[in-house]
Amino acid sequence: MDFYVWVAKRSDRVFLIDTGMGEETAKRRGEQFFRAPADAIKLLDLDPEKLEDVILTHMHYDHAGMLHRYPRAQFHLQDSEMAYATGRCMCSRLMRRGYEIDDVLHLVRCVYADRVTFHDQSVEITSGLSVHRTGGHTGGQQVVRVWTERGWVVLASDASHLYFNMQNGAPFPSVHRVDEMMEGYRILYNLSGGSWDHVIPGHDPLVMQLYPAPSKDLEGIVVRLDKPPRVHS
């Protein structure tokens, strides 16, 4: 699987969607680590220390790591995700395996510092950008819908890890509630306007093959989702 973070940028505002994982976490969990996402976004002339909005699709280690790299950011999160990551379910070793305690504690501290904006279900954060709770993978998994040059693009994150999952109704084995995950596939399809080509799964290596890089020097590192895929998925 590939691991992604995304940037939604317009003339007056920038949103980072997820923050990836840290190098120590990657090594401990046996993941191949190429670069810190906070450093990678510098390739797009973005300064992580100046970003003001970060959307966390959920709090798993590969989506909500290294939050300290964004000292000015307001973190956008579903109420149910924080409750899930700090509640009864975390008494289960199986359920908590996707979380890093230091990441969770950092985000709790951000709550106490008024740096977390909680959302409930579907919310338009700003014109052309909204979040939508699907659950399924975690208690508060949310997806992000962004208006782009080619219309709506839906960042599924782990509501669908791979194209195969959502297109074939095949639940990914890391799941909190199968019924919500299955309903999530329907939500993704509807949010996209009825086209899987407008839904971006959370970990599928095909994303890097289907979408063009913004420039030759960023090939294999960054892709543009506001352009149509090279071939229909």
GROMACS .gro file of N, CA, C and O in nm, residues 78-136:
model
  236
   78GLN      N    1  -1.395   1.462   1.348
   78GLN     CA    2  -1.530   1.423   1.389
   78GLN      C    3  -1.534   1.399   1.540
   78GLN      O    4  -1.441   1.341   1.599
   79ASP      N    5  -1.643   1.444   1.604
   79ASP     CA    6  -1.662   1.418   1.747
   79ASP      C    7  -1.644   1.270   1.778
   79ASP      O    8  -1.577   1.233   1.877
   80SER      N    9  -1.705   1.186   1.697
   80SER     CA   10  -1.707   1.043   1.724
   80SER      C   11  -1.569   0.979   1.713
   80SER      O   12  -1.544   0.875   1.774
   81GLU      N   13  -1.477   1.041   1.639
   81GLU     CA   14  -1.342   0.984   1.628
   81GLU      C   15  -1.265   1.005   1.757
   81GLU      O   16  -1.197   0.914   1.806
   82MET      N   17  -1.272   1.124   1.815
   82MET     CA   18  -1.204   1.148   1.941
   82MET      C   19  -1.263   1.061   2.051
   82MET      O   20  -1.191   1.003   2.133
   83ALA      N   21  -1.396   1.047   2.052
   83ALA     CA   22  -1.460   0.962   2.152
   83ALA      C   23  -1.415   0.817   2.137
   83ALA      O   24  -1.389   0.746   2.236
   84TYR      N   25  -1.404   0.771   2.013
   84TYR     CA   26  -1.361   0.634   1.985
   84TYR      C   27  -1.217   0.611   2.027
   84TYR      O   28  -1.184   0.511   2.091
   85ALA      N   29  -1.130   0.706   1.994
   85ALA     CA   30  -0.986   0.689   2.018
   85ALA      C   31  -0.947   0.706   2.164
   85ALA      O   32  -0.834   0.674   2.202
   86THR      N   33  -1.037   0.756   2.246
   86THR     CA   34  -1.006   0.777   2.387
   86THR      C   35  -1.105   0.703   2.478
   86THR      O   36  -1.104   0.724   2.600
   87GLY      N   37  -1.190   0.620   2.421
   87GLY     CA   38  -1.296   0.556   2.499
   87GLY      C   39  -1.279   0.406   2.515
   87GLY      O   40  -1.171   0.350   2.501
   88ARG      N   41  -1.389   0.342   2.544
   88ARG     CA   42  -1.394   0.202   2.581
   88ARG      C   43  -1.328   0.109   2.479
   88ARG      O   44  -1.264   0.009   2.515
   89CYS      N   45  -1.344   0.141   2.350
   89CYS     CA   46  -1.289   0.052   2.248
   89CYS      C   47  -1.138   0.037   2.257
   89CYS      O   48  -1.080  -0.064   2.214
   90MET      N   49  -1.070   0.138   2.313
   90MET     CA   50  -0.925   0.131   2.322
   90MET      C   51  -0.877   0.039   2.434
   90MET      O   52  -0.757   0.018   2.452
   91CYS      N   53  -0.971  -0.020   2.508
   91CYS     CA   54  -0.935  -0.125   2.604
   91CYS      C   55  -0.904  -0.256   2.533
   91CYS      O   56  -0.851  -0.350   2.593
   92SER      N   57  -0.937  -0.261   2.404
   92SER     CA   58  -0.909  -0.380   2.322
   92SER      C   59  -0.778  -0.361   2.246
   92SER      O   60  -0.762  -0.263   2.173
   93ARG      N   61  -0.687  -0.455   2.261
   93ARG     CA   62  -0.560  -0.448   2.189
   93ARG      C   63  -0.581  -0.446   2.039
   93ARG      O   64  -0.512  -0.375   1.965
   94LEU      N   65  -0.679  -0.521   1.991
   94LEU     CA   66  -0.709  -0.525   1.849
   94LEU      C   67  -0.757  -0.390   1.798
   94LEU      O   68  -0.712  -0.341   1.694
   95MET      N   69  -0.847  -0.326   1.870
   95MET     CA   70  -0.906  -0.201   1.825
   95MET      C   71  -0.808  -0.084   1.832
   95MET      O   72  -0.816   0.010   1.753
   96ARG      N   73  -0.715  -0.090   1.925
   96ARG     CA   74  -0.622   0.022   1.941
   96ARG      C   75  -0.493   0.008   1.862
   96ARG      O   76  -0.407   0.096   1.865
   97ARG      N   77  -0.480  -0.101   1.788
   97ARG     CA   78  -0.352  -0.127   1.721
   97ARG      C   79  -0.320  -0.021   1.616
   97ARG      O   80  -0.204  -0.002   1.581
   98GLY      N   81  -0.421   0.048   1.562
   98GLY     CA   82  -0.396   0.150   1.460
   98GLY      C   83  -0.362   0.287   1.517
   98GLY      O   84  -0.336   0.380   1.440
   99TYR      N   85  -0.359   0.298   1.648
   99TYR     CA   86  -0.336   0.429   1.711
   99TYR      C   87  -0.200   0.432   1.782
   99TYR      O   88  -0.153   0.331   1.832
  100GLU      N   89  -0.140   0.550   1.783
  100GLU     CA   90  -0.017   0.575   1.858
  100GLU      C   91  -0.054   0.665   1.974
  100GLU      O   92  -0.108   0.775   1.955
  101ILE      N   93  -0.023   0.621   2.095
  101ILE     CA   94  -0.065   0.694   2.214
  101ILE      C   95  -0.013   0.838   2.215
  101ILE      O   96  -0.083   0.931   2.254
  102ASP      N   97   0.109   0.860   2.168
  102ASP     CA   98   0.164   0.996   2.167
  102ASP      C   99   0.088   1.087   2.072
  102ASP      O  100   0.069   1.206   2.101
  103ASP      N  101   0.044   1.033   1.958
  103ASP     CA  102  -0.036   1.113   1.864
  103ASP      C  103  -0.170   1.150   1.926
  103ASP      O  104  -0.217   1.263   1.914
  104VAL      N  105  -0.231   1.052   1.992
  104VAL     CA  106  -0.361   1.077   2.056
  104VAL      C  107  -0.347   1.181   2.166
  104VAL      O  108  -0.427   1.276   2.176
  105LEU      N  109  -0.245   1.167   2.249
  105LEU     CA  110  -0.224   1.262   2.358
  105LEU      C  111  -0.197   1.402   2.306
  105LEU      O  112  -0.243   1.502   2.363
  106HIS      N  113  -0.122   1.412   2.197
  106HIS     CA  114  -0.094   1.544   2.139
  106HIS      C  115  -0.224   1.610   2.095
  106HIS      O  116  -0.244   1.730   2.119
  107LEU      N  117  -0.312   1.533   2.035
  107LEU     CA  118  -0.437   1.591   1.988
  107LEU      C  119  -0.528   1.628   2.105
  107LEU      O  120  -0.600   1.729   2.099
  108VAL      N  121  -0.524   1.550   2.212
  108VAL     CA  122  -0.600   1.587   2.332
  108VAL      C  123  -0.550   1.720   2.387
  108VAL      O  124  -0.629   1.807   2.426
  109ARG      N  125  -0.419   1.739   2.388
  109ARG     CA  126  -0.363   1.867   2.433
  109ARG      C  127  -0.408   1.981   2.343
  109ARG      O  128  -0.432   2.093   2.390
  110CYS      N  129  -0.420   1.953   2.214
  110CYS     CA  130  -0.469   2.056   2.122
  110CYS      C  131  -0.614   2.092   2.152
  110CYS      O  132  -0.654   2.207   2.136
  111VAL      N  133  -0.693   1.994   2.195
  111VAL     CA  134  -0.830   2.023   2.236
  111VAL      C  135  -0.830   2.125   2.349
  111VAL      O  136  -0.904   2.224   2.347
  112TYR      N  137  -0.745   2.103   2.448
  112TYR     CA  138  -0.738   2.191   2.564
  112TYR      C  139  -0.677   2.327   2.529
  112TYR      O  140  -0.693   2.424   2.604
  113ALA      N  141  -0.610   2.334   2.415
  113ALA     CA  142  -0.553   2.460   2.369
  113ALA      C  143  -0.642   2.529   2.266
  113ALA      O  144  -0.599   2.623   2.200
  114ASP      N  145  -0.767   2.482   2.251
  114ASP     CA  146  -0.863   2.538   2.155
  114ASP      C  147  -0.814   2.529   2.011
  114ASP      O  148  -0.839   2.618   1.930
  115ARG      N  149  -0.747   2.418   1.979
  115ARG     CA  150  -0.693   2.402   1.845
  115ARG      C  151  -0.757   2.285   1.769
  115ARG      O  152  -0.705   2.241   1.668
  116VAL      N  153  -0.871   2.237   1.818
  116VAL     CA  154  -0.946   2.134   1.748
  116VAL      C  155  -1.087   2.183   1.723
  116VAL      O  156  -1.155   2.229   1.815
  117THR      N  157  -1.129   2.175   1.597
  117THR     CA  158  -1.267   2.205   1.561
  117THR      C  159  -1.337   2.072   1.536
  117THR      O  160  -1.299   1.997   1.446
  118PHE      N  161  -1.439   2.044   1.616
  118PHE     CA  162  -1.511   1.919   1.602
  118PHE      C  163  -1.628   1.934   1.505
  118PHE      O  164  -1.696   2.037   1.503
  119HIS      N  165  -1.650   1.829   1.428
  119HIS     CA  166  -1.762   1.827   1.334
  119HIS      C  167  -1.848   1.705   1.363
  119HIS      O  168  -1.800   1.602   1.412
  120ASP      N  169  -1.975   1.716   1.330
  120ASP     CA  170  -2.070   1.608   1.353
  120ASP      C  171  -2.137   1.573   1.221
  120ASP      O  172  -2.211   1.654   1.166
  121GLN      N  173  -2.106   1.454   1.168
  121GLN     CA  174  -2.163   1.408   1.042
  121GLN      C  175  -2.110   1.491   0.924
  121GLN      O  176  -1.991   1.503   0.906
  122SER      N  177  -2.200   1.554   0.846
  122SER     CA  178  -2.159   1.627   0.726
  122SER      C  179  -2.159   1.777   0.753
  122SER      O  180  -2.258   1.832   0.801
  123VAL      N  181  -2.045   1.840   0.720
  123VAL     CA  182  -2.029   1.983   0.746
  123VAL      C  183  -1.953   2.047   0.631
  123VAL      O  184  -1.849   1.994   0.587
  124GLU      N  185  -2.001   2.159   0.580
  124GLU     CA  186  -1.925   2.238   0.483
  124GLU      C  187  -1.835   2.332   0.561
  124GLU      O  188  -1.881   2.424   0.627
  125ILE      N  189  -1.706   2.308   0.553
  125ILE     CA  190  -1.610   2.390   0.627
  125ILE      C  191  -1.593   2.525   0.561
  125ILE      O  192  -1.583   2.630   0.627
  126THR      N  193  -1.587   2.523   0.428
  126THR     CA  194  -1.581   2.647   0.350
  126THR      C  195  -1.640   2.616   0.213
  126THR      O  196  -1.658   2.498   0.179
  127SER      N  197  -1.669   2.718   0.138
  127SER     CA  198  -1.730   2.696   0.007
  127SER      C  199  -1.642   2.604  -0.079
  127SER      O  200  -1.524   2.629  -0.099
  128GLY      N  201  -1.701   2.494  -0.125
  128GLY     CA  202  -1.627   2.401  -0.210
  128GLY      C  203  -1.550   2.295  -0.135
  128GLY      O  204  -1.478   2.216  -0.198
  129LEU      N  205  -1.563   2.288  -0.003
  129LEU     CA  206  -1.493   2.186   0.073
  129LEU      C  207  -1.578   2.144   0.192
  129LEU      O  208  -1.619   2.227   0.273
  130SER      N  209  -1.603   2.014   0.201
  130SER     CA  210  -1.687   1.964   0.310
  130SER      C  211  -1.633   1.830   0.360
  130SER      O  212  -1.558   1.760   0.290
  131VAL      N  213  -1.671   1.794   0.483
  131VAL     CA  214  -1.635   1.666   0.541
  131VAL      C  215  -1.763   1.588   0.567
  131VAL      O  216  -1.868   1.646   0.596
  132HIS      N  217  -1.751   1.455   0.561
  132HIS     CA  218  -1.868   1.368   0.573
  132HIS      C  219  -1.828   1.243   0.651
  132HIS      O  220  -1.738   1.170   0.608
  133ARG      N  221  -1.895   1.219   0.762
  133ARG     CA  222  -1.864   1.100   0.840
  133ARG      C  223  -1.918   0.975   0.770
  133ARG      O  224  -2.031   0.973   0.724
  134THR      N  225  -1.833   0.874   0.762
  134THR     CA  226  -1.877   0.743   0.714
  134THR      C  227  -1.866   0.637   0.823
  134THR      O  228  -1.941   0.541   0.822
  135GLY      N  229  -1.769   0.655   0.914
  135GLY     CA  230  -1.744   0.548   1.009
  135GLY      C  231  -1.692   0.426   0.937
  135GLY      O  232  -1.631   0.434   0.830
  136GLY      N  233  -1.718   0.309   0.994
  136GLY     CA  234  -1.675   0.185   0.930
  136GLY      C  235  -1.535   0.144   0.970
  136GLY      O  236  -1.516   0.055   1.053
   0.00000   0.00000   0.00000
